[in-house]
mmCIF file of C-alpha atoms and ligand atoms in Angstrom:
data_model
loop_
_atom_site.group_PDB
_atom_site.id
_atom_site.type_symbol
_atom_site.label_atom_id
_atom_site.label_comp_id
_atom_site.label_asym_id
_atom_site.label_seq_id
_atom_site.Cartn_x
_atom_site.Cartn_y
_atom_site.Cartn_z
ATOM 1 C CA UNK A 1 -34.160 27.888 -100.121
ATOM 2 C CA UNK A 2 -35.525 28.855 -103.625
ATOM 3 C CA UNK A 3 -35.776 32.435 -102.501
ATOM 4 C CA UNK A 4 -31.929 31.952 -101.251
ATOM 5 C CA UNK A 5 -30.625 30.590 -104.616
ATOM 6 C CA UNK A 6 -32.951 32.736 -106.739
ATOM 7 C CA UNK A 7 -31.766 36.080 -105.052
ATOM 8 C CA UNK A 8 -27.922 34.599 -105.496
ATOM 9 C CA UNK A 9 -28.895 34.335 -109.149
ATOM 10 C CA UNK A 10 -30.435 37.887 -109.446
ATOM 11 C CA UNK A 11 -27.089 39.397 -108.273
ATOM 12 C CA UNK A 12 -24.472 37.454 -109.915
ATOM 13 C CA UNK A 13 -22.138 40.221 -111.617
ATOM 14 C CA UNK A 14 -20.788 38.161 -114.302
ATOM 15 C CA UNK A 15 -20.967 35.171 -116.413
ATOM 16 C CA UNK A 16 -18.038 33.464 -114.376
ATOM 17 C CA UNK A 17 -19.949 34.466 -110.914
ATOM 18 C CA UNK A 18 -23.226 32.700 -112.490
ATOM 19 C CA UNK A 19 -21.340 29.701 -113.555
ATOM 20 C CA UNK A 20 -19.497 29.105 -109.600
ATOM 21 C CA UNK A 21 -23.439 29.309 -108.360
ATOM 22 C CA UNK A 22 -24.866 26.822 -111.007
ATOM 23 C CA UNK A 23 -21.954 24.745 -109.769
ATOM 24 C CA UNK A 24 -22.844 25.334 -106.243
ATOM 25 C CA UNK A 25 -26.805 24.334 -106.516
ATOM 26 C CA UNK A 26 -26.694 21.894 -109.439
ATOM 27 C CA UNK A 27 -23.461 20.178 -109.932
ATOM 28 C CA UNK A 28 -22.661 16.697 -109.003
ATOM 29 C CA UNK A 29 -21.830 18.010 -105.197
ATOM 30 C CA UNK A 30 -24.182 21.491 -105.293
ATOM 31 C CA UNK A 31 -26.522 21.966 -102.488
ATOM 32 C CA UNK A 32 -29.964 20.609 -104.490
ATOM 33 C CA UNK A 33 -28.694 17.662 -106.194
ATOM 34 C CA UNK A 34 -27.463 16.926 -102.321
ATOM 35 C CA UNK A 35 -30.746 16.793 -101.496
ATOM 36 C CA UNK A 36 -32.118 15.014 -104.137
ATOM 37 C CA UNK A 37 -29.888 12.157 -103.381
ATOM 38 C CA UNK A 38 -31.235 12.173 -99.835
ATOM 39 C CA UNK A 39 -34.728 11.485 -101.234
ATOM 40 C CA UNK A 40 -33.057 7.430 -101.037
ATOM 41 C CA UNK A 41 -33.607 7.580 -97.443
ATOM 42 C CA UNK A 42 -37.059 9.081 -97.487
ATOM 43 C CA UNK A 43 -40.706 6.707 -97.491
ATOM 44 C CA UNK A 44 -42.213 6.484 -100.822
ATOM 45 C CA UNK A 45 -45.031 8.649 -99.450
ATOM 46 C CA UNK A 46 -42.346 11.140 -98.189
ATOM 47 C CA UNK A 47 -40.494 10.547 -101.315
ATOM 48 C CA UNK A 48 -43.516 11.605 -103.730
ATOM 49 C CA UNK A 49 -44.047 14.904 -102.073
ATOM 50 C CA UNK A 50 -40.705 15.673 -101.626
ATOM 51 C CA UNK A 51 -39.527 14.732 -105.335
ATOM 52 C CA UNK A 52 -42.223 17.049 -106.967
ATOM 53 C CA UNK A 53 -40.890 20.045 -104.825
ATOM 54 C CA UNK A 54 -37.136 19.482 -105.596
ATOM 55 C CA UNK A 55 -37.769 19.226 -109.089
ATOM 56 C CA UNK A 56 -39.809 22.313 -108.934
ATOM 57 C CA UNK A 57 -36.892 23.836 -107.268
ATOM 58 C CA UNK A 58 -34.403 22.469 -109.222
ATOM 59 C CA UNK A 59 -36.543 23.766 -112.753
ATOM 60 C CA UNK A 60 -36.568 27.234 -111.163
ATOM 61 C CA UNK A 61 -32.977 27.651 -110.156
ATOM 62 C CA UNK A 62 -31.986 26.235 -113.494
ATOM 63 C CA UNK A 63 -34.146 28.492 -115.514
ATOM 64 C CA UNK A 64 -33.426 31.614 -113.812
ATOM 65 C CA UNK A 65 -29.763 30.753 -114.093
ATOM 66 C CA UNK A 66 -30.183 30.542 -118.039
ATOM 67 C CA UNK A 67 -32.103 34.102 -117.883
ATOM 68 C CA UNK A 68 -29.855 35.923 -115.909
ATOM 69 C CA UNK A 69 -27.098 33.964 -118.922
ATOM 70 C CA UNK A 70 -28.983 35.786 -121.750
ATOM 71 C CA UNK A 71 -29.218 39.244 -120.094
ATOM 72 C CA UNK A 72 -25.273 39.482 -118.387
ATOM 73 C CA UNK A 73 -24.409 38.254 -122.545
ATOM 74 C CA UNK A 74 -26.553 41.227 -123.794
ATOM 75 C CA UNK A 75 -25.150 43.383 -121.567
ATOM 76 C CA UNK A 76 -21.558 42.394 -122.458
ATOM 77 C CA UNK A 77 -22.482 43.224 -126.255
ATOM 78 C CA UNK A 78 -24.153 46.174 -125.430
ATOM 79 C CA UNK A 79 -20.318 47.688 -123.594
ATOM 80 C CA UNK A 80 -18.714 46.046 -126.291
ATOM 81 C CA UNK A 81 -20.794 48.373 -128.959
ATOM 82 C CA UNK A 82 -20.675 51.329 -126.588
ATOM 83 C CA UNK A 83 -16.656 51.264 -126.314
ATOM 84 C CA UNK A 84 -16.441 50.564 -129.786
ATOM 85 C CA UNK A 85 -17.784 53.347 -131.709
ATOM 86 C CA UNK A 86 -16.783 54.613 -134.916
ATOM 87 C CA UNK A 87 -17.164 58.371 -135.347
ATOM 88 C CA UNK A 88 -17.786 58.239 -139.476
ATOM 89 C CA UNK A 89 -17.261 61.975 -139.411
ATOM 90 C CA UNK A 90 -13.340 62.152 -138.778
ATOM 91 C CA UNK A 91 -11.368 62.834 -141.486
ATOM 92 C CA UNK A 92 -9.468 60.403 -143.145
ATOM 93 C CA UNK A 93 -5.913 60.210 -142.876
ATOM 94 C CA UNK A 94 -3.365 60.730 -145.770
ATOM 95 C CA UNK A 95 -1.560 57.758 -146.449
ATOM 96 C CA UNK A 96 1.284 57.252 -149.034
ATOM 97 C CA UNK A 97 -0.060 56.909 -152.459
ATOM 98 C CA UNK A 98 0.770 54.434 -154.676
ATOM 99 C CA UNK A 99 1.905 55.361 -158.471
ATOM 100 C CA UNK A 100 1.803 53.830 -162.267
ATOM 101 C CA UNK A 101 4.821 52.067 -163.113
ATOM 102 C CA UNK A 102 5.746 53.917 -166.561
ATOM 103 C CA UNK A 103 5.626 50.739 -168.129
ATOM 104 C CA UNK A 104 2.119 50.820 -167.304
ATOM 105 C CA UNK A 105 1.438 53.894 -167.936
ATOM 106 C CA UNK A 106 3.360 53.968 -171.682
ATOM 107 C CA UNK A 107 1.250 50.946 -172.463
ATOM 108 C CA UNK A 108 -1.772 52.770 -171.749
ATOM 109 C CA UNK A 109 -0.465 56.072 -173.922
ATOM 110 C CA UNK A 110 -0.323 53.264 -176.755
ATOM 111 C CA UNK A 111 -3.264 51.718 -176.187
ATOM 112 C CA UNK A 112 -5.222 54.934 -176.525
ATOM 113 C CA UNK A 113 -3.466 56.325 -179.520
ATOM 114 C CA UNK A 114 -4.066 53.219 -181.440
ATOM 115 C CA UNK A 115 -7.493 53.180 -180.268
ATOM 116 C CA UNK A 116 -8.389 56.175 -181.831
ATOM 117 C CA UNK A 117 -7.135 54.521 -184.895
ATOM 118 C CA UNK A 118 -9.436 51.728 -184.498
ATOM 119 C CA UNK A 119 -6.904 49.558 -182.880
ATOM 120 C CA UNK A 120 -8.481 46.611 -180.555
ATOM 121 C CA UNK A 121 -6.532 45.288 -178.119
ATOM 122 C CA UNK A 122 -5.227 41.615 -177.988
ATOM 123 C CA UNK A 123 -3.082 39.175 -175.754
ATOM 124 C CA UNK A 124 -1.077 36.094 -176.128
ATOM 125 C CA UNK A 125 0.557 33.578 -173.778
ATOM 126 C CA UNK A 126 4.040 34.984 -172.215
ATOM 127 C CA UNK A 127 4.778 30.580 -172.410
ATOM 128 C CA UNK A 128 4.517 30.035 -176.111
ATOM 129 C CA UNK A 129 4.812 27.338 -178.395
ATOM 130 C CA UNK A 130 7.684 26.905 -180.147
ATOM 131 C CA UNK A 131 5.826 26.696 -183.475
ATOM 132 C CA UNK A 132 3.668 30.088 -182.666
ATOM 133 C CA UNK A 133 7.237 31.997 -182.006
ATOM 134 C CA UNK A 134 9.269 30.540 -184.719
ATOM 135 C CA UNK A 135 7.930 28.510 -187.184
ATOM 136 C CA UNK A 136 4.820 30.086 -187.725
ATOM 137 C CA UNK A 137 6.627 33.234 -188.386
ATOM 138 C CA UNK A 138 8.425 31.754 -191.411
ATOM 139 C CA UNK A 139 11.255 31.041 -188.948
ATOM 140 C CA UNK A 140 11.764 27.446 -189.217
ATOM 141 C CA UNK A 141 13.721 25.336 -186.856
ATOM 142 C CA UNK A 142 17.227 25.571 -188.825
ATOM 143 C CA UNK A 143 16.956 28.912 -189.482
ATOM 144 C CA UNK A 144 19.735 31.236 -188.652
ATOM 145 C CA UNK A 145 17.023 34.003 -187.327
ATOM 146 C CA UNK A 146 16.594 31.717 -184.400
ATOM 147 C CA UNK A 147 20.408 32.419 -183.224
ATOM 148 C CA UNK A 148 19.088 36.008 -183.027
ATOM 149 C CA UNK A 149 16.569 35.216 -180.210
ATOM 150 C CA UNK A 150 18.562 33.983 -177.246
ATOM 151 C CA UNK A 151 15.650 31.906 -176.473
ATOM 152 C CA UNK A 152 14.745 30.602 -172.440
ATOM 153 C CA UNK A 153 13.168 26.749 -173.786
ATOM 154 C CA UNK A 154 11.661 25.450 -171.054
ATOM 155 C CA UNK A 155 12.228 21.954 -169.912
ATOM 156 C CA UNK A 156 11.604 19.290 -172.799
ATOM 157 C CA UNK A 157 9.900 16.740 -170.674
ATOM 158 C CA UNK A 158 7.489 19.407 -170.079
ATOM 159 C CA UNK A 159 8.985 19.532 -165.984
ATOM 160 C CA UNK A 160 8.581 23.448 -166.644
ATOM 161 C CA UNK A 161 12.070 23.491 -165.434
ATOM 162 C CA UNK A 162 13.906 26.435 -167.305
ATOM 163 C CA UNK A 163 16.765 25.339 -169.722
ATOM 164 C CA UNK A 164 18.920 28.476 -170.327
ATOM 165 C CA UNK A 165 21.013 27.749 -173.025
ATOM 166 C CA UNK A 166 23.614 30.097 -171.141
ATOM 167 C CA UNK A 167 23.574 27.606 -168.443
ATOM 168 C CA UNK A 168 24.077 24.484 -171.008
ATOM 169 C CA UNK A 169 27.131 22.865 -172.572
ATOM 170 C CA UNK A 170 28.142 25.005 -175.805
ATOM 171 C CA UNK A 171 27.517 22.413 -178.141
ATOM 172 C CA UNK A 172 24.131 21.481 -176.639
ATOM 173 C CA UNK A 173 22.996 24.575 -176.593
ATOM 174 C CA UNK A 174 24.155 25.419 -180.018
ATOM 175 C CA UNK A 175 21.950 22.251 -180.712
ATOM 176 C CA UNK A 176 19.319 23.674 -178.909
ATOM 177 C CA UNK A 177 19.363 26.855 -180.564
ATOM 178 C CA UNK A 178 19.530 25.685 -184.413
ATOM 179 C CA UNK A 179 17.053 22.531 -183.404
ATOM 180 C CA UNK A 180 19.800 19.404 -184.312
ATOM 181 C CA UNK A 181 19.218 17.415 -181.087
ATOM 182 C CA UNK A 182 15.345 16.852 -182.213
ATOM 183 C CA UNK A 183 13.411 16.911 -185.230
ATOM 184 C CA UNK A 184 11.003 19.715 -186.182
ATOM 185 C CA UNK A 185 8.056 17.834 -185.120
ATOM 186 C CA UNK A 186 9.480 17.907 -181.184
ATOM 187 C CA UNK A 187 10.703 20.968 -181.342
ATOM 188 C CA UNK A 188 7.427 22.681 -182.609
ATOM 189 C CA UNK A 189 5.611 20.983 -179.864
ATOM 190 C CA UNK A 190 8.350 22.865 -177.075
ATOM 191 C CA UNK A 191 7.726 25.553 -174.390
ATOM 192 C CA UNK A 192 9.302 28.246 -174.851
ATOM 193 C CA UNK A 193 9.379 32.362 -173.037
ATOM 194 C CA UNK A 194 8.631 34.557 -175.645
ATOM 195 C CA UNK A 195 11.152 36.015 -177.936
ATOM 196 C CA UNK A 196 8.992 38.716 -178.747
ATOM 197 C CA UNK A 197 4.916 39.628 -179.369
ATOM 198 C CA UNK A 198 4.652 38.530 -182.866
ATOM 199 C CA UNK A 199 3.439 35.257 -181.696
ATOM 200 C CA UNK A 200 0.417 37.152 -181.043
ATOM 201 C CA UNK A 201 -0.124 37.561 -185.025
ATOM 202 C CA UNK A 202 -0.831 33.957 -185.826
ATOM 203 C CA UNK A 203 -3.133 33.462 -182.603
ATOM 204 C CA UNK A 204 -5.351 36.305 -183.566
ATOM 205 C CA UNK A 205 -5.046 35.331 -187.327
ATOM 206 C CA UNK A 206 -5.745 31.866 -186.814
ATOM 207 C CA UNK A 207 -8.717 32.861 -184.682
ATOM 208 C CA UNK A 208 -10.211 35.547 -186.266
ATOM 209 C CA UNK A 209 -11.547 36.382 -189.780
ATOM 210 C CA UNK A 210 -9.931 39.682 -191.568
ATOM 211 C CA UNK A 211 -10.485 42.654 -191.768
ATOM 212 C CA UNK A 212 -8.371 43.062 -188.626
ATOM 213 C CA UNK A 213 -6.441 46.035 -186.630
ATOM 214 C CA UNK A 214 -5.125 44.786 -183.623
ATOM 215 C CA UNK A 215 -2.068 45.827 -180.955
ATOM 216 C CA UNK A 216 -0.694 43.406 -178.595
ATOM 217 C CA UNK A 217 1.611 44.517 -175.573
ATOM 218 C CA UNK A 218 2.870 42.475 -173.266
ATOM 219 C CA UNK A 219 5.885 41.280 -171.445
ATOM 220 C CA UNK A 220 8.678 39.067 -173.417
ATOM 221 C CA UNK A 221 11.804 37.341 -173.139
ATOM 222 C CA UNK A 222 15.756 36.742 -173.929
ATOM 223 C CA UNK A 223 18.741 35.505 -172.450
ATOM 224 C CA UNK A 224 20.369 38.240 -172.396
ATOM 225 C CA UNK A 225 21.723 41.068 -169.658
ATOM 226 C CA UNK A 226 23.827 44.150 -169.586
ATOM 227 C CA UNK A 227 23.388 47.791 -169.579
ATOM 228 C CA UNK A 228 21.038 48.142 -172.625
ATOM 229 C CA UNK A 229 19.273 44.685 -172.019
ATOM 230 C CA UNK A 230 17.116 42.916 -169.279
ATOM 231 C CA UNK A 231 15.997 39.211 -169.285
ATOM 232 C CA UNK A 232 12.319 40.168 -169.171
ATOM 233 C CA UNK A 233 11.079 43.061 -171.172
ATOM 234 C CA UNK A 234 7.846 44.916 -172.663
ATOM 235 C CA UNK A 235 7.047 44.863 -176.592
ATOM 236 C CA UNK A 236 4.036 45.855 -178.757
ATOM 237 C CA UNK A 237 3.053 44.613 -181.221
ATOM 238 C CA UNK A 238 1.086 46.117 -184.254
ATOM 239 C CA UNK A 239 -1.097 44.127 -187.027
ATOM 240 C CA UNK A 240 -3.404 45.062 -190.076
ATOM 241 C CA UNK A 241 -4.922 43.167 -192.567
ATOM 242 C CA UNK A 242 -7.468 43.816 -195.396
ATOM 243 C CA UNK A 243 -7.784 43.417 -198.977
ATOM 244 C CA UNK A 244 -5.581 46.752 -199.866
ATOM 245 C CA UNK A 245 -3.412 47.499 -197.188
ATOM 246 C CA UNK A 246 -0.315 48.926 -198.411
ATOM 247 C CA UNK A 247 2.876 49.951 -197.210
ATOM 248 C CA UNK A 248 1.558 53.545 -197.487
ATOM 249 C CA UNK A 249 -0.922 52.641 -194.653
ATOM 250 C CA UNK A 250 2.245 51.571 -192.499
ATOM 251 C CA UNK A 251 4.284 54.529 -193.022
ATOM 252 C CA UNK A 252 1.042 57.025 -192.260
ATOM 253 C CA UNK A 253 0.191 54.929 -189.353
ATOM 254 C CA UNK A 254 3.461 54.800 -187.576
ATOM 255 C CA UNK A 255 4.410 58.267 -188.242
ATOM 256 C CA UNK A 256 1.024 59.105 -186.733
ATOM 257 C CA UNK A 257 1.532 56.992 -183.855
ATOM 258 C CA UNK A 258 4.941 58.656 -183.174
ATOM 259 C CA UNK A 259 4.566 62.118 -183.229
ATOM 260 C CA UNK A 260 1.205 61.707 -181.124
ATOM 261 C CA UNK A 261 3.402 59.833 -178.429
ATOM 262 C CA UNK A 262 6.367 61.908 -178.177
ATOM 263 C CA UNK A 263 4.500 65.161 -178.692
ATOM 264 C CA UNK A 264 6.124 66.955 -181.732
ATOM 265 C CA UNK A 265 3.971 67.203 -184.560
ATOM 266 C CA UNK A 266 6.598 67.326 -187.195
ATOM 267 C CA UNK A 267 8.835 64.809 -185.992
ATOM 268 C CA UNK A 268 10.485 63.137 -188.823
ATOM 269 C CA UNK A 269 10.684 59.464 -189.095
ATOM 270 C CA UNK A 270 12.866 57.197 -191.614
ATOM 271 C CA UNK A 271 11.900 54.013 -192.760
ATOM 272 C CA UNK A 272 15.215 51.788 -193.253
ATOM 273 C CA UNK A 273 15.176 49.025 -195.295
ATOM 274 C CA UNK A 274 16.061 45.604 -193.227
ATOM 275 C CA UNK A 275 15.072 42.433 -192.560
ATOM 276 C CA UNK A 276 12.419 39.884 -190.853
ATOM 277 C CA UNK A 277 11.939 36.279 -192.011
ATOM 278 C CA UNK A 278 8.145 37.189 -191.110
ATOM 279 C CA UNK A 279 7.930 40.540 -193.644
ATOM 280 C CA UNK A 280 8.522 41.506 -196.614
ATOM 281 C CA UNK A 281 9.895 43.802 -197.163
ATOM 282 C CA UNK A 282 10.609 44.607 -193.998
ATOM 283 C CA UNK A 283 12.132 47.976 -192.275
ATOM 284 C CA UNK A 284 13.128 49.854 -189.254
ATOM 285 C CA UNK A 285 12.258 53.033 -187.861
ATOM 286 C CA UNK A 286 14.278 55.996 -186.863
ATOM 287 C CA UNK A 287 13.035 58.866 -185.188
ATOM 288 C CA UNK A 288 15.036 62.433 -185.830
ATOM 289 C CA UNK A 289 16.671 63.426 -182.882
ATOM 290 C CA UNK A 290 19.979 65.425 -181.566
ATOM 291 C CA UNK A 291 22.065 63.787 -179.083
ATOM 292 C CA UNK A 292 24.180 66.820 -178.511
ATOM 293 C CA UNK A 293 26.515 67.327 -175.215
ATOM 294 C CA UNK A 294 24.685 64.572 -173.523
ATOM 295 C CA UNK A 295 20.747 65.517 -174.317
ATOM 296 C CA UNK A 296 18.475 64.220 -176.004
ATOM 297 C CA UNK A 297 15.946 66.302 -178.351
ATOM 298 C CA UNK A 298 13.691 64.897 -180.547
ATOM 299 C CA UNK A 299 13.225 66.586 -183.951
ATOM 300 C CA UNK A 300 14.908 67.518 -187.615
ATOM 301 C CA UNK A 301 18.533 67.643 -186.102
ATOM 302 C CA UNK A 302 20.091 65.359 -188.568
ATOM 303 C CA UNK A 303 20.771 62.465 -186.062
ATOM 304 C CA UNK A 304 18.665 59.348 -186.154
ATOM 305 C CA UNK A 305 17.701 56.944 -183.054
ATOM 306 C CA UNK A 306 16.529 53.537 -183.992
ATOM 307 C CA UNK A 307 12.555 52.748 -182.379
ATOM 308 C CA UNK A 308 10.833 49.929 -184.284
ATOM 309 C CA UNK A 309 11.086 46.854 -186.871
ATOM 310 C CA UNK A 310 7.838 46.575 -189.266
ATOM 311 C CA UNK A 311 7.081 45.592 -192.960
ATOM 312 C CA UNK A 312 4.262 44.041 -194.798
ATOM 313 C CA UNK A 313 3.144 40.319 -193.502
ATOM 314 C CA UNK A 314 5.210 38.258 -195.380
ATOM 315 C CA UNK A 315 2.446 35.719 -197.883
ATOM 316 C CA UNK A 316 3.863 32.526 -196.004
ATOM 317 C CA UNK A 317 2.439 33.535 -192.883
ATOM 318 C CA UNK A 318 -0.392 35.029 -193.595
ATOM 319 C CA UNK A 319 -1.224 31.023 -195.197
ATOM 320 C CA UNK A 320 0.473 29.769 -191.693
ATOM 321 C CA UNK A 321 -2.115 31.852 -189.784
ATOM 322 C CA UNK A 322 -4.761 30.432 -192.405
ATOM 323 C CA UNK A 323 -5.673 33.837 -193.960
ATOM 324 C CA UNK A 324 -5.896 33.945 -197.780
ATOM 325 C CA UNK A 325 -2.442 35.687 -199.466
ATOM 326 C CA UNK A 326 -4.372 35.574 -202.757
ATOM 327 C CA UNK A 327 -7.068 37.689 -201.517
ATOM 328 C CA UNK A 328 -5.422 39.824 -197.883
ATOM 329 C CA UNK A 329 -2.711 41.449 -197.106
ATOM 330 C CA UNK A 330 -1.367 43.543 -194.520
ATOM 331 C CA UNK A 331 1.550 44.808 -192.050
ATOM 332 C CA UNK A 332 2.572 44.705 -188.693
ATOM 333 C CA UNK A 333 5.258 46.073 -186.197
ATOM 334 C CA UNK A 334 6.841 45.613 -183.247
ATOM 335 C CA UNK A 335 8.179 48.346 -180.853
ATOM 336 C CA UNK A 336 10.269 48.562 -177.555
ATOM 337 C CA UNK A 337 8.396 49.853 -174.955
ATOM 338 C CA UNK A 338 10.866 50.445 -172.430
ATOM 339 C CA UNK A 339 12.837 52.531 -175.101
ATOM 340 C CA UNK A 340 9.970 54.803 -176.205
ATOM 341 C CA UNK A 341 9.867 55.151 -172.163
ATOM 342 C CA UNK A 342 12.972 56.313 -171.608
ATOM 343 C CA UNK A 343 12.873 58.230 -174.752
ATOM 344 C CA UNK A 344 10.179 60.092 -173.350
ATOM 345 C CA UNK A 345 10.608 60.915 -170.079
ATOM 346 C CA UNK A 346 14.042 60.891 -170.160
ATOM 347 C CA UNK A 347 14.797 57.817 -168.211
ATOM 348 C CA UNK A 348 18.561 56.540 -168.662
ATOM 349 C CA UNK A 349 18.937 53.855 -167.281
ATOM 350 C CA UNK A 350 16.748 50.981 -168.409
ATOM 351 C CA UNK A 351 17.447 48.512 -165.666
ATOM 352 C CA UNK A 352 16.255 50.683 -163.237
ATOM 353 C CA UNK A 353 12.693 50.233 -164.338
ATOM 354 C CA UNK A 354 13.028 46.575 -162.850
ATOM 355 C CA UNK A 355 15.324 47.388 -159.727
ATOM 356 C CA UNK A 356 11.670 47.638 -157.752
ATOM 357 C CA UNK A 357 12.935 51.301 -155.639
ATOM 358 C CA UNK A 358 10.320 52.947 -154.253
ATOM 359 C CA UNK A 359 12.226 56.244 -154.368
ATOM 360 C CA UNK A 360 12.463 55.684 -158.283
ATOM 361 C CA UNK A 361 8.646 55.274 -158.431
ATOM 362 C CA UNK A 362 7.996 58.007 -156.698
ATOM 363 C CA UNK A 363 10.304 59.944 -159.294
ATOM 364 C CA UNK A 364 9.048 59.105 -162.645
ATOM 365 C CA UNK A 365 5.716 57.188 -161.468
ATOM 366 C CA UNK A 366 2.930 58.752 -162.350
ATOM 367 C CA UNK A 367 0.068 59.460 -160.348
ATOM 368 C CA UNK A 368 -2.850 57.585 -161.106
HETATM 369 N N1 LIG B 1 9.381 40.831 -183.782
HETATM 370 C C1 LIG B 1 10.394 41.748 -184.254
HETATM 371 C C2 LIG B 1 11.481 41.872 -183.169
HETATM 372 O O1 LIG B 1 11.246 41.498 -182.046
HETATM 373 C C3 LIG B 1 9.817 43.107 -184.565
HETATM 374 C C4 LIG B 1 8.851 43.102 -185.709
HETATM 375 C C5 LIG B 1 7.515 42.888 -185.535
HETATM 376 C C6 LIG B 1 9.294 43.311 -187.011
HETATM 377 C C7 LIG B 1 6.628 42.886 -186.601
HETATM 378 C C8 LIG B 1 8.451 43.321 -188.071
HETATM 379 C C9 LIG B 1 7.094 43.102 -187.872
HETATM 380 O O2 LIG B 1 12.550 42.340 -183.411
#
């Protein structure tokens, strides 16, 4: 019988074939645990002989069962390997590429045209404080520079839930806007998106020890949206402090910045005078440029095309952002980037850079 059952084994063809036989010699009603049961009705001489030899056969059937197990599962890895083979010498396919957003890529163009000047790179939260937007920045709460930021507050309880002021009563958001429904103390303490990356000037101030040349891009906010404005846009912003910056350091610096990016060495540049509560004095840039039939040049042609807001950090914030006014002092700017991006590569439409089209992409991406 061993021989039988053994032989049975040898030739099973798969793991479900070996599994019907182990059922078939030892399960509850297989052939060998038959007999063992039969053993009852044996003499205890009988009984002794017999035992030993069941259990012998019983040990062998089982164990040859569990080797013939191990070599059918090798053999099932061993097909599974051989049908699936990777032949590492076929050439790859071409997928579609992806491309740099030009946001992306302008930021980078900045990045590495300030860097040559020294410039490090820093960041600040896109959820500010009120205080680090506003009051910080010589803007306190009932000043009328804060009607100029359509401001996104987020939810006073701190729920995170957005309170647009567009989506508010007029009165309360008037109230919201000019701080009367809560006293300075609250509203210092509020969230707020971003009105723009100047923010970024009291965080690095307050956490770093001048001399100090820093850039900050990054992604900011207003309530506002038509043809020449989206909710969410890109700013950077510019910072230098030491013991004798001048506004003859700003003027060099941003006229070097500008021709570099747009690629005409002479292009002229016009410093307006104008106003920010957080410089002084404070001024705009224009760039020279002919808008002529439609097109856009840039260069002497007599017409001027607004870029950038900048003036030397006014003393009251430089003491906000606890560096010494008696002893630093310094300027900083802030610039569009979606407008020197359409500027330069001749985009025309600035919602488009947030309408997510891959067929736009593909147009004025750039390859990475
Ligand atoms: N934060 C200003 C704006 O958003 C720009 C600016 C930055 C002006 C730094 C002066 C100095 O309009």
């Amino acid at each position: 019988m061993e021989k039988k059952w053994l032989e049975a084994v040898a030739a099973a063809s798969g793991l479900e074939a070996l599994e019907t036989l182990r059922v078939e010699a030892l399960g509850k009603k297989g052939e060998i645990s038959g007999l063992m049961k039969g053993l009852g009705a044996l003499t205890p001489d009988e009984r002794k002989s017999a035992g030993a030899a069941l259990n012998q056969l019983k040990d062998s059937v089982a164990a040859a069962i569990e080797a013939r197990k191990a070599q059918l599962g090798e053999a099932a890895i061993d097909a599974r390997l051989q049908r699936e083979t990777l032949d590492m010498t076929l050439p790859v396919g071409t997928g579609p590429q992806g491309r740099l957003h030009p946001i992306s890529q302008t930021i980078d163009e900045i990045i590495a045209i300030f860097g040559e000047m020294g410039f490090k790179v820093a960041e600040g939260p896109d959820i500010e404080e009120d205080f680090y937007n506003f009051t910080a920045l010589n803007i306190p709460p009932d000043h009328p520079a804060r009607q100029m930021h359509d401001t996104f507050y987020l939810g006073a309880s701190g729920s995170g839930r957005p309170t647009n002021p567009a989506a508010l009563g007029a009165e309360e958001s008037a109230d919201r806007k000019f701080g009367k429904a809560a006293t300075p103390t609250d509203l210092e303490g509020r969230k707020l998106l971003r009105t723009h990356t100047s923010p970024v000037q009291i965080r690095y101030m307050k956490s770093h020890k001048p001399p100090m040349r820093i850039i900050a891009p990054g992604r900011t906010y207003r309530c506002d949206s038509d043809m020449t404005h989206t909710p969410m846009f890109h700013q950077v912003e510019g910072l230098v402090i030491d013991e004798k910056t001048h506004m003859g350091h700003l003027k060099g610096c941003l006229t070097e910045f500008c021709r570099a990016f747009f690629g005409v060495s002479d292009l002229p540049l016009r410093f307006r005078p104008s106003f920010f509560p957080f410089t002084e004095p404070s001024a705009e840039v224009d760039i020279g440029c002919s808008r002529k039939g439609g097109e856009l040049k840039l260069g002497n042609y007599g017409d001027w095309l607004e870029i950038l807001g900048c003036g030397m950090v006014h003393p009251k914030v430089l003491e906000l952002g606890g560096v010494d006014p008696a002893r630093y002092q310094g300027f900083a700017f802030g610039m569009g980037i979606e407008r020197i991006a359409m500027l330069k590569y001749g985009i025309p439409d600035l919602r488009t850079f947030f309408d997510g089209d891959a067929r736009w992409l593909s147009h004025y991406g750039f390859q990475p």
